[in-house]
XYZ file of C-alpha atoms in Angstrom:
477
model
C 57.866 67.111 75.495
C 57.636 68.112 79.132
C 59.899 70.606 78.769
C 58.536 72.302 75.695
C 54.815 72.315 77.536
C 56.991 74.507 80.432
C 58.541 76.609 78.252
C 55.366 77.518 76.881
C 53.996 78.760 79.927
C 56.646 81.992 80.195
C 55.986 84.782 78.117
C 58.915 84.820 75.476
C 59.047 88.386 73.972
C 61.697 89.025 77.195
C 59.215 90.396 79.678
C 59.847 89.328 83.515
C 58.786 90.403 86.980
C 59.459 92.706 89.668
C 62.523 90.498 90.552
C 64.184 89.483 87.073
C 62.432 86.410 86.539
C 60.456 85.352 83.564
C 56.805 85.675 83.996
C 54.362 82.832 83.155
C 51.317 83.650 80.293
C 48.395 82.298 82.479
C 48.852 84.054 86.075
C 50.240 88.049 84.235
C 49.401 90.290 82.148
C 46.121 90.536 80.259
C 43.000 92.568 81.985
C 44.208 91.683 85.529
C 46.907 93.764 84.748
C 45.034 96.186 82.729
C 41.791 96.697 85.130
C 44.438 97.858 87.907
C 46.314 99.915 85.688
C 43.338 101.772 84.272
C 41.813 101.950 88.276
C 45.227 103.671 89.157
C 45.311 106.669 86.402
C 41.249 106.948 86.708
C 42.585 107.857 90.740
C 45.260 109.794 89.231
C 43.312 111.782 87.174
C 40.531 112.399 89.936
C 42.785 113.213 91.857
C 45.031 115.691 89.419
C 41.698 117.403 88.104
C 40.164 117.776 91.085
C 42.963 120.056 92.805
C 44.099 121.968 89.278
C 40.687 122.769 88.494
C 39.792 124.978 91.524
C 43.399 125.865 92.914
C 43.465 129.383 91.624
C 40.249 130.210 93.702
C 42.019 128.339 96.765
C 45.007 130.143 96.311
C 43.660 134.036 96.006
C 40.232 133.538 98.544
C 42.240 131.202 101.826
C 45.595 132.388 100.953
C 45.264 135.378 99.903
C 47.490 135.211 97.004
C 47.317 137.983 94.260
C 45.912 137.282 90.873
C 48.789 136.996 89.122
C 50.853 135.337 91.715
C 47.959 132.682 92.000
C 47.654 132.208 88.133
C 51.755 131.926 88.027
C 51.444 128.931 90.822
C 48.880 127.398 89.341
C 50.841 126.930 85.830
C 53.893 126.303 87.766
C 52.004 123.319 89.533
C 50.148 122.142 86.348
C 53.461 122.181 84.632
C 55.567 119.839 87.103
C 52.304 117.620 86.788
C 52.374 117.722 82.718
C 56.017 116.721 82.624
C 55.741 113.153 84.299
C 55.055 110.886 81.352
C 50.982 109.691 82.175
C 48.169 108.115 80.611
C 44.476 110.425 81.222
C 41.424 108.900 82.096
C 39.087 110.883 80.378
C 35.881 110.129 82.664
C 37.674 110.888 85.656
C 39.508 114.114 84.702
C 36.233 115.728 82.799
C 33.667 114.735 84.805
C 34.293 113.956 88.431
C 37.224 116.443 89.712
C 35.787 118.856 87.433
C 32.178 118.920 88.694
C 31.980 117.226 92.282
C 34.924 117.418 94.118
C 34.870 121.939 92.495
C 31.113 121.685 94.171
C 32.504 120.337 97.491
C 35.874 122.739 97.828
C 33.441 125.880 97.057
C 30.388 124.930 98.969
C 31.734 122.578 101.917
C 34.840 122.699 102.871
C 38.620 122.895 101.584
C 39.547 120.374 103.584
C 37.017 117.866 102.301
C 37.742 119.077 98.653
C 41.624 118.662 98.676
C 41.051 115.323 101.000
C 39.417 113.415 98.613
C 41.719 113.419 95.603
C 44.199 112.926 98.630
C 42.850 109.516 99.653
C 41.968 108.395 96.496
C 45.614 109.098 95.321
C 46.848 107.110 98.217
C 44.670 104.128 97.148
C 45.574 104.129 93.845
C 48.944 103.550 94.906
C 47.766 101.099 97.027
C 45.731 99.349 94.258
C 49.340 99.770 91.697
C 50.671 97.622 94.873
C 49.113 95.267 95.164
C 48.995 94.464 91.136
C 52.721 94.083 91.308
C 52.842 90.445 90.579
C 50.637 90.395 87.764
C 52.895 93.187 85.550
C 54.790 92.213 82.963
C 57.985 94.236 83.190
C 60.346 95.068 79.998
C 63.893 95.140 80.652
C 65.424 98.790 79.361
C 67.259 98.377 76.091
C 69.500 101.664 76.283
C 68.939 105.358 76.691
C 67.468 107.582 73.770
C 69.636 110.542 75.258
C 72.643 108.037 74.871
C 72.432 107.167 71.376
C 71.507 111.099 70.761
C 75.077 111.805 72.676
C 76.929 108.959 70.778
C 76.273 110.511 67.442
C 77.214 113.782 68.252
C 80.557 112.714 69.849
C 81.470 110.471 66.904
C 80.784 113.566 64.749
C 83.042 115.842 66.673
C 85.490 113.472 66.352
C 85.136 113.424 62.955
C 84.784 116.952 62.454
C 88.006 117.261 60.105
C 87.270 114.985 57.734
C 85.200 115.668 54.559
C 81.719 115.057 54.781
C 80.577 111.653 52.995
C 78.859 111.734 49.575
C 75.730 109.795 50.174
C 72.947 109.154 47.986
C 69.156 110.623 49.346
C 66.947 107.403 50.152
C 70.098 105.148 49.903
C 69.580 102.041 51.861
C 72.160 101.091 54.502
C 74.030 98.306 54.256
C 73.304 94.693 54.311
C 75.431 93.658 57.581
C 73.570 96.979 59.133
C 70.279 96.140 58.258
C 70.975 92.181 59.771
C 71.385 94.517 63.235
C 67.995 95.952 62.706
C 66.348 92.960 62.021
C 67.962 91.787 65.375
C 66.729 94.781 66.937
C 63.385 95.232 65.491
C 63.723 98.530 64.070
C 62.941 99.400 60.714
C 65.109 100.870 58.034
C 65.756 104.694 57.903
C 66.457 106.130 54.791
C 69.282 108.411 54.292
C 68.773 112.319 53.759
C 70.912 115.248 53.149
C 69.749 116.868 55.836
C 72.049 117.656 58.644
C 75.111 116.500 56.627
C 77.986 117.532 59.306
C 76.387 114.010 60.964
C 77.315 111.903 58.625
C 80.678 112.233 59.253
C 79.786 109.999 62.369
C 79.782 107.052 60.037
C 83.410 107.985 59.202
C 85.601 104.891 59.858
C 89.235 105.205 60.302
C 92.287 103.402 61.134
C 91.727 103.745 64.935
C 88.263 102.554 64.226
C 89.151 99.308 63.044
C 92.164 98.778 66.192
C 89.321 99.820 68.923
C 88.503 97.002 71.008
C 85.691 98.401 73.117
C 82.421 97.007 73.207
C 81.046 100.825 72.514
C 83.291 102.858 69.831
C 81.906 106.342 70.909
C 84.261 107.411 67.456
C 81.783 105.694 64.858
C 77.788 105.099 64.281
C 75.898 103.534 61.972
C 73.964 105.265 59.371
C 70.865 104.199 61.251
C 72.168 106.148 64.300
C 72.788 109.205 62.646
C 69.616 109.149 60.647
C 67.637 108.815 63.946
C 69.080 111.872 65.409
C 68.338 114.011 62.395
C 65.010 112.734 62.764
C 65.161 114.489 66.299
C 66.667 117.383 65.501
C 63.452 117.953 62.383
C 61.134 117.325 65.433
C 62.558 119.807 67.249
C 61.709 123.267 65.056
C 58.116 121.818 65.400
C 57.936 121.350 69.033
C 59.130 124.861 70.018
C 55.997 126.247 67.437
C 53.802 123.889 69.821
C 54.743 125.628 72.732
C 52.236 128.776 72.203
C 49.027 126.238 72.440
C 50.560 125.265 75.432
C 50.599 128.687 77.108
C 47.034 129.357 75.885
C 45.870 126.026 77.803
C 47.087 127.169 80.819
C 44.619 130.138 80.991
C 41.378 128.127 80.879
C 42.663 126.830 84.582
C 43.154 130.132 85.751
C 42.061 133.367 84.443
C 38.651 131.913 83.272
C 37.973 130.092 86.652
C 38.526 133.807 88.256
C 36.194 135.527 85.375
C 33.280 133.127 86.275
C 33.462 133.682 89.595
C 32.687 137.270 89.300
C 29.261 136.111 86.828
C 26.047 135.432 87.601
C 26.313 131.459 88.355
C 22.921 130.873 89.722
C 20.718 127.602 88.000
C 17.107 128.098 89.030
C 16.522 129.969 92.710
C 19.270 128.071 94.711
C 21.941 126.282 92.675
C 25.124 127.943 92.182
C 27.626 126.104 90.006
C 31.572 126.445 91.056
C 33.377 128.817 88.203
C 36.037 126.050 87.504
C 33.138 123.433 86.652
C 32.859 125.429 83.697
C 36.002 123.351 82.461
C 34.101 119.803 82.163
C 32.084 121.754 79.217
C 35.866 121.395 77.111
C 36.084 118.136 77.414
C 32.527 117.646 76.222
C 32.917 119.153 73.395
C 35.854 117.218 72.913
C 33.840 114.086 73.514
C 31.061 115.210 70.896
C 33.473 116.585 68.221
C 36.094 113.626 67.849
C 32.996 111.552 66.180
C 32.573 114.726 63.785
C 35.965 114.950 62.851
C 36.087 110.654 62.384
C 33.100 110.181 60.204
C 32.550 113.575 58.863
C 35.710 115.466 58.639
C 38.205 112.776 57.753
C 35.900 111.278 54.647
C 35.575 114.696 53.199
C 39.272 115.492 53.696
C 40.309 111.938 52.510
C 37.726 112.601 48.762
C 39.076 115.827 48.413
C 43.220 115.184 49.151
C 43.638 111.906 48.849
C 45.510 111.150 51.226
C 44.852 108.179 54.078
C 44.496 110.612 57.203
C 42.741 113.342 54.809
C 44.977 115.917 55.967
C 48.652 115.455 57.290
C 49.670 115.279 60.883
C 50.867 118.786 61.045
C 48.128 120.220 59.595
C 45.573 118.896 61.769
C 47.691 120.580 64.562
C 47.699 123.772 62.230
C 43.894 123.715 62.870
C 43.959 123.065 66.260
C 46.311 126.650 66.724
C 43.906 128.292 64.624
C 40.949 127.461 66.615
C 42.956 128.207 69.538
C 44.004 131.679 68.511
C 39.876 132.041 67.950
C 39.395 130.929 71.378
C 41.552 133.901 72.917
C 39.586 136.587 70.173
C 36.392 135.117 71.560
C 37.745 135.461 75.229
C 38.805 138.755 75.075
C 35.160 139.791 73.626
C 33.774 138.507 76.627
C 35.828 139.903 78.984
C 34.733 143.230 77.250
C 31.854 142.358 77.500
C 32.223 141.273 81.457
C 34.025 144.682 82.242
C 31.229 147.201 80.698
C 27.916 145.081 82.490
C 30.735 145.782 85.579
C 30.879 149.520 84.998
C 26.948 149.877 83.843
C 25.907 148.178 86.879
C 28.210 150.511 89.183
C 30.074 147.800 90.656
C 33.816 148.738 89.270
C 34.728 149.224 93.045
C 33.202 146.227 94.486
C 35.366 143.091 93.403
C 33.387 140.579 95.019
C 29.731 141.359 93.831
C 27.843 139.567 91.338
C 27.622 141.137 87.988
C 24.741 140.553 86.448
C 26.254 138.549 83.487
C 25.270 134.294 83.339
C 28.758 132.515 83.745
C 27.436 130.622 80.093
C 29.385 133.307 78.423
C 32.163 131.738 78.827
C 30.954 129.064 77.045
C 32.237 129.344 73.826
C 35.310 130.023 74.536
C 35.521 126.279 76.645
C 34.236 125.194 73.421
C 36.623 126.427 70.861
C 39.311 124.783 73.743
C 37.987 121.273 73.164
C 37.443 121.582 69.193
C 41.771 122.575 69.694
C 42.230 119.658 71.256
C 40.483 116.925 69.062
C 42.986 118.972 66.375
C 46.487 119.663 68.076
C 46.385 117.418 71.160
C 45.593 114.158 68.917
C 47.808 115.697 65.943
C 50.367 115.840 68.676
C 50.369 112.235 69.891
C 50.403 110.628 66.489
C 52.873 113.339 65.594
C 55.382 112.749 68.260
C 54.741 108.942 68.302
C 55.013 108.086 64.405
C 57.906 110.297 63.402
C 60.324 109.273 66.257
C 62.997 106.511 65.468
C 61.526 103.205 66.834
C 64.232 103.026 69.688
C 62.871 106.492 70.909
C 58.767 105.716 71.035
C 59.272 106.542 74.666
C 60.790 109.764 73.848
C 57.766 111.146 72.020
C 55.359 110.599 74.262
C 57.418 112.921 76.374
C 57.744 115.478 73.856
C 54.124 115.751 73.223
C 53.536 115.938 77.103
C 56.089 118.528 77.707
C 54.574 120.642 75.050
C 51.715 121.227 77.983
C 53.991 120.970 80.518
C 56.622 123.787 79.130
C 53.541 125.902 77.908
C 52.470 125.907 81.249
C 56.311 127.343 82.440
C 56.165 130.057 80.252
C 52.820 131.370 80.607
C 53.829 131.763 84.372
C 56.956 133.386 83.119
C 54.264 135.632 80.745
C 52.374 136.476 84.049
C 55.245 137.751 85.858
C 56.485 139.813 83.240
C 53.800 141.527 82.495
C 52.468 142.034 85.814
C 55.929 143.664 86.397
C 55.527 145.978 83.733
C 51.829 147.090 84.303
C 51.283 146.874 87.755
C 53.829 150.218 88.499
C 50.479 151.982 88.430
C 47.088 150.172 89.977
C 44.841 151.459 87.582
C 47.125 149.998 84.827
C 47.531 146.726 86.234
C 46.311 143.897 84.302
C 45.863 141.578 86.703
C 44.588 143.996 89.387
C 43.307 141.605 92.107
C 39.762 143.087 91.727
C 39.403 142.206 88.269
C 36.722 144.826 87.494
C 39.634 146.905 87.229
C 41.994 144.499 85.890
C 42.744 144.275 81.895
C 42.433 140.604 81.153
C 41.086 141.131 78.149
C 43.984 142.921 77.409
C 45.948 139.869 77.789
C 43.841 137.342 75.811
C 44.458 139.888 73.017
C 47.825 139.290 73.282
C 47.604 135.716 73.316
C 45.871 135.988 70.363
C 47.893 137.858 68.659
C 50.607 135.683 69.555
C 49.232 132.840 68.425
C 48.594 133.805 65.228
C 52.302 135.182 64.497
C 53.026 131.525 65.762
C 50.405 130.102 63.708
C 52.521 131.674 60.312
C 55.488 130.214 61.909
C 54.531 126.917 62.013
C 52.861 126.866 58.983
C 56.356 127.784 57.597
C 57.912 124.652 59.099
C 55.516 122.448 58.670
C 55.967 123.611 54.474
C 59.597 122.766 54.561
C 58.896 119.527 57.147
C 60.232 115.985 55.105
C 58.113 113.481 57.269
C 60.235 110.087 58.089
C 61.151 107.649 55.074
C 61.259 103.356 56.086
C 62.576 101.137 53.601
C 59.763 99.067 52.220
C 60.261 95.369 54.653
C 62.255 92.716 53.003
C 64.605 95.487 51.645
C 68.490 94.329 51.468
C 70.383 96.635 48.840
C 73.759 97.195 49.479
C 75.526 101.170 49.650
């Protein structure tokens, strides 16, 4: 009896500490764990936010960077950041680095500004330290890229044989589905998709005489059907990548447009251009309720179906509203350049022009009512149609959709700053932007986008989303 009472105390779904051991329920996990964890990314966040926000206008007024070298940096920076797997803290990242520590960098001091998120980072770690013997740790069960790699080399090994007849939706077999069970992992149907894999699941006479623990010559159906799985994702992920490169121009190019505007509230108050930012993730804040209790219920009447719309065409939407967003900022940029030229003050980059920074507005706006569409669409994309072994996986897909978009829109910059720039007058991202083309640009992007938009709308016709055999399910091939 004593011995089932300490038993009990350890957590038994095979979590353990920092060292190996098994943990014990009472003195891990739980909201100590939690509270630190959500205290470190609400630092992270701050401090992320806080330097992104304003680093274009650090980088072109102390350093004197040009525009388009400054804008390249910045979505260089942003897209290291977006490629380590995180969690956001929304109150930190829309509200705090956006507003306050913006306010400090443009009205104090640089030092102070970049400081802060600085010292809060380091206490954050210091905070993720100290938590260390309250986390419950999970011991790695294999690498995603590995199994991906396995099937591919079985299938090459295999590549003379014929490829197996197999029945769509055919259940795998009953010693394979014992494995899942073992493993946790639901059932995969089969498809016809991909067929040169199957031949992965080929056995043959050296097969059966191999005597290693890992017979990189044969998989199981479930293997290969995971990796197809993958390999549908992927068509889909590359027709992500154009929201990704319109993102990366509300941290630049519209922080260096509002400093140029009329930012003045009342006699003496004058806002910082990148604070303009927090006003997308308001709108995100006031339009996820819309789309919950409005939206969905009118979607879910009209279709049918549980989510009202599918997962790929809520991101549809998002692109669409995205593509809007760049129409919408190249009107105002028009509209930015002629007050510029009415007002005389083509030649004189760093007046005011007599235009209220609010203008930008809707453009912010039309950001956050993309991301209640394509960044959510994303994460339950990514998430539910990746094999259960490779949850992990997906989360890094989705953030790498940011984090390459952010890559190539430097890559965009560069380009076309090469091409344009041969002659000032040209140049559309002349450092005095009263003379630059920017709108030019977001026209691009916007035309861009919507060629993308009929893209993806093509693949997400032809897209088969993932098939489980119904639990309990034991048929034999």
């Amino acid at each position: 009896m004593e011995e089932l009472l300490l038993s009990d105390e350890f957590v038994k779904d095979g979590s353990v500490d920092l060292h190996g051991h098994s943990v014990i329920r009472s003195h891990t996990g739980t909201w100590k764990a939690s509270l630190l964890i959500i205290g470190v990314e609400i630092g992270e966040r701050f401090a992320y936010a806080g330097i992104l926000s304003n680093l274009v206008t650090y980088l072109t007024t102390v350093l004197n960077e040009s525009t388009a070298s400054a804008a390249s940096s910045v979505n260089i920076w942003s897209g290291v950041a977006f490629m380590l797997p995180f969690l956001g803290a929304f109150v930190a990242d829309s509200y705090l680095g956006v507003t306050v520590l913006t306010y400090i960098q443009d009205n104090v001091g640089w030092g102070l500004g970049f400081g802060i998120p600085a010292f809060t980072m380091a206490m954050a770690l210091v905070v993720f330290l100290c938590g260390t013997r309250f986390y419950r740790n999970k011991l790695p069960s294999g690498s995603s890229l590995t199994r991906v790699i396995h099937v591919f080399v079985a299938a090459f090994f295999k590549r003379n044989d014929p490829i197996p007849f197999r029945e769509p939706n055919q259940l795998a077999s009953i010693q394979e589905v014992k494995v899942l069970r073992t493993e946790s992992r639901r059932q995969l149907l089969q498809t016809n998709k991909f067929r040169f894999l199957d031949k992965a699941t080929i056995e043959d006479e050296l097969d059966f005489e191999c005597r290693t623990t890992r017979n990189w010559r044969l998989c199981t159906v479930q293997q290969v059907e995971e990796v197809k799985l993958l390999l549908g994702m992927l068509p889909i992920w590359m027709a992500c990548l154009m929201y990704g490169i319109v993102v990366a121009q509300s941290f630049t190019f519209f922080t260096k447009q509002g400093s140029t505007m009329d930012r003045k509230i009342g006699r003496h108050f004058v806002i910082p251009s990148a604070s303009m930012q927090c006003f997308n993730s308001i709108s995100v804040m006031l339009f996820v309720p819309v789309y919950d209790r409005l939206f969905v219920p009118i979607a879910k009447r009209l279709s049918g179906k549980e989510r009202g719309i599918t997962l790929l065409q809520r991101i549809g939407i998002g692109m669409f509203f995205s593509a809007i967003s760049m129409i919408v900022a190249a009107g105002i940029e028009t509209k930015r350049l002629k007050a510029a030229k009415d007002n005389g003050l083509i030649d004189m980059p760093y007046a005011t022009i007599p235009i209220s920074i609010f203008w930008l507005l809707p453009e912010y706006v039309l950001f956050g009512m993309a991301d209640v569409f394509v960044v959510v669409g994303m994460q339950e994309y990514f998430y539910d149609q990746m094999p259960d072994t490779m949850k992990s996986l997906g989360i890094a897909l989705y953030l790498s959709v940011l984090g390459v978009g952010s890559f190539l829109s430097s890559i965009l910059i560069l380009v076309i700053e090469k091409v344009t720039c041969r002659k000032q007058e040209q140049c559309w991202f002349a450092d005095n932007l009263n003379k630059a083309h920017l709108d030019y640009f977001y026209w691009l992007l916007a035309a861009l986008s919507l060629l993308n938009l009929g893209m993806f709308m093509t693949l997400a016709s032809c897209y088969k989303y993932k098939k489980v055999a119904p639990s309990g399910t034991e048929n034999s091939t």
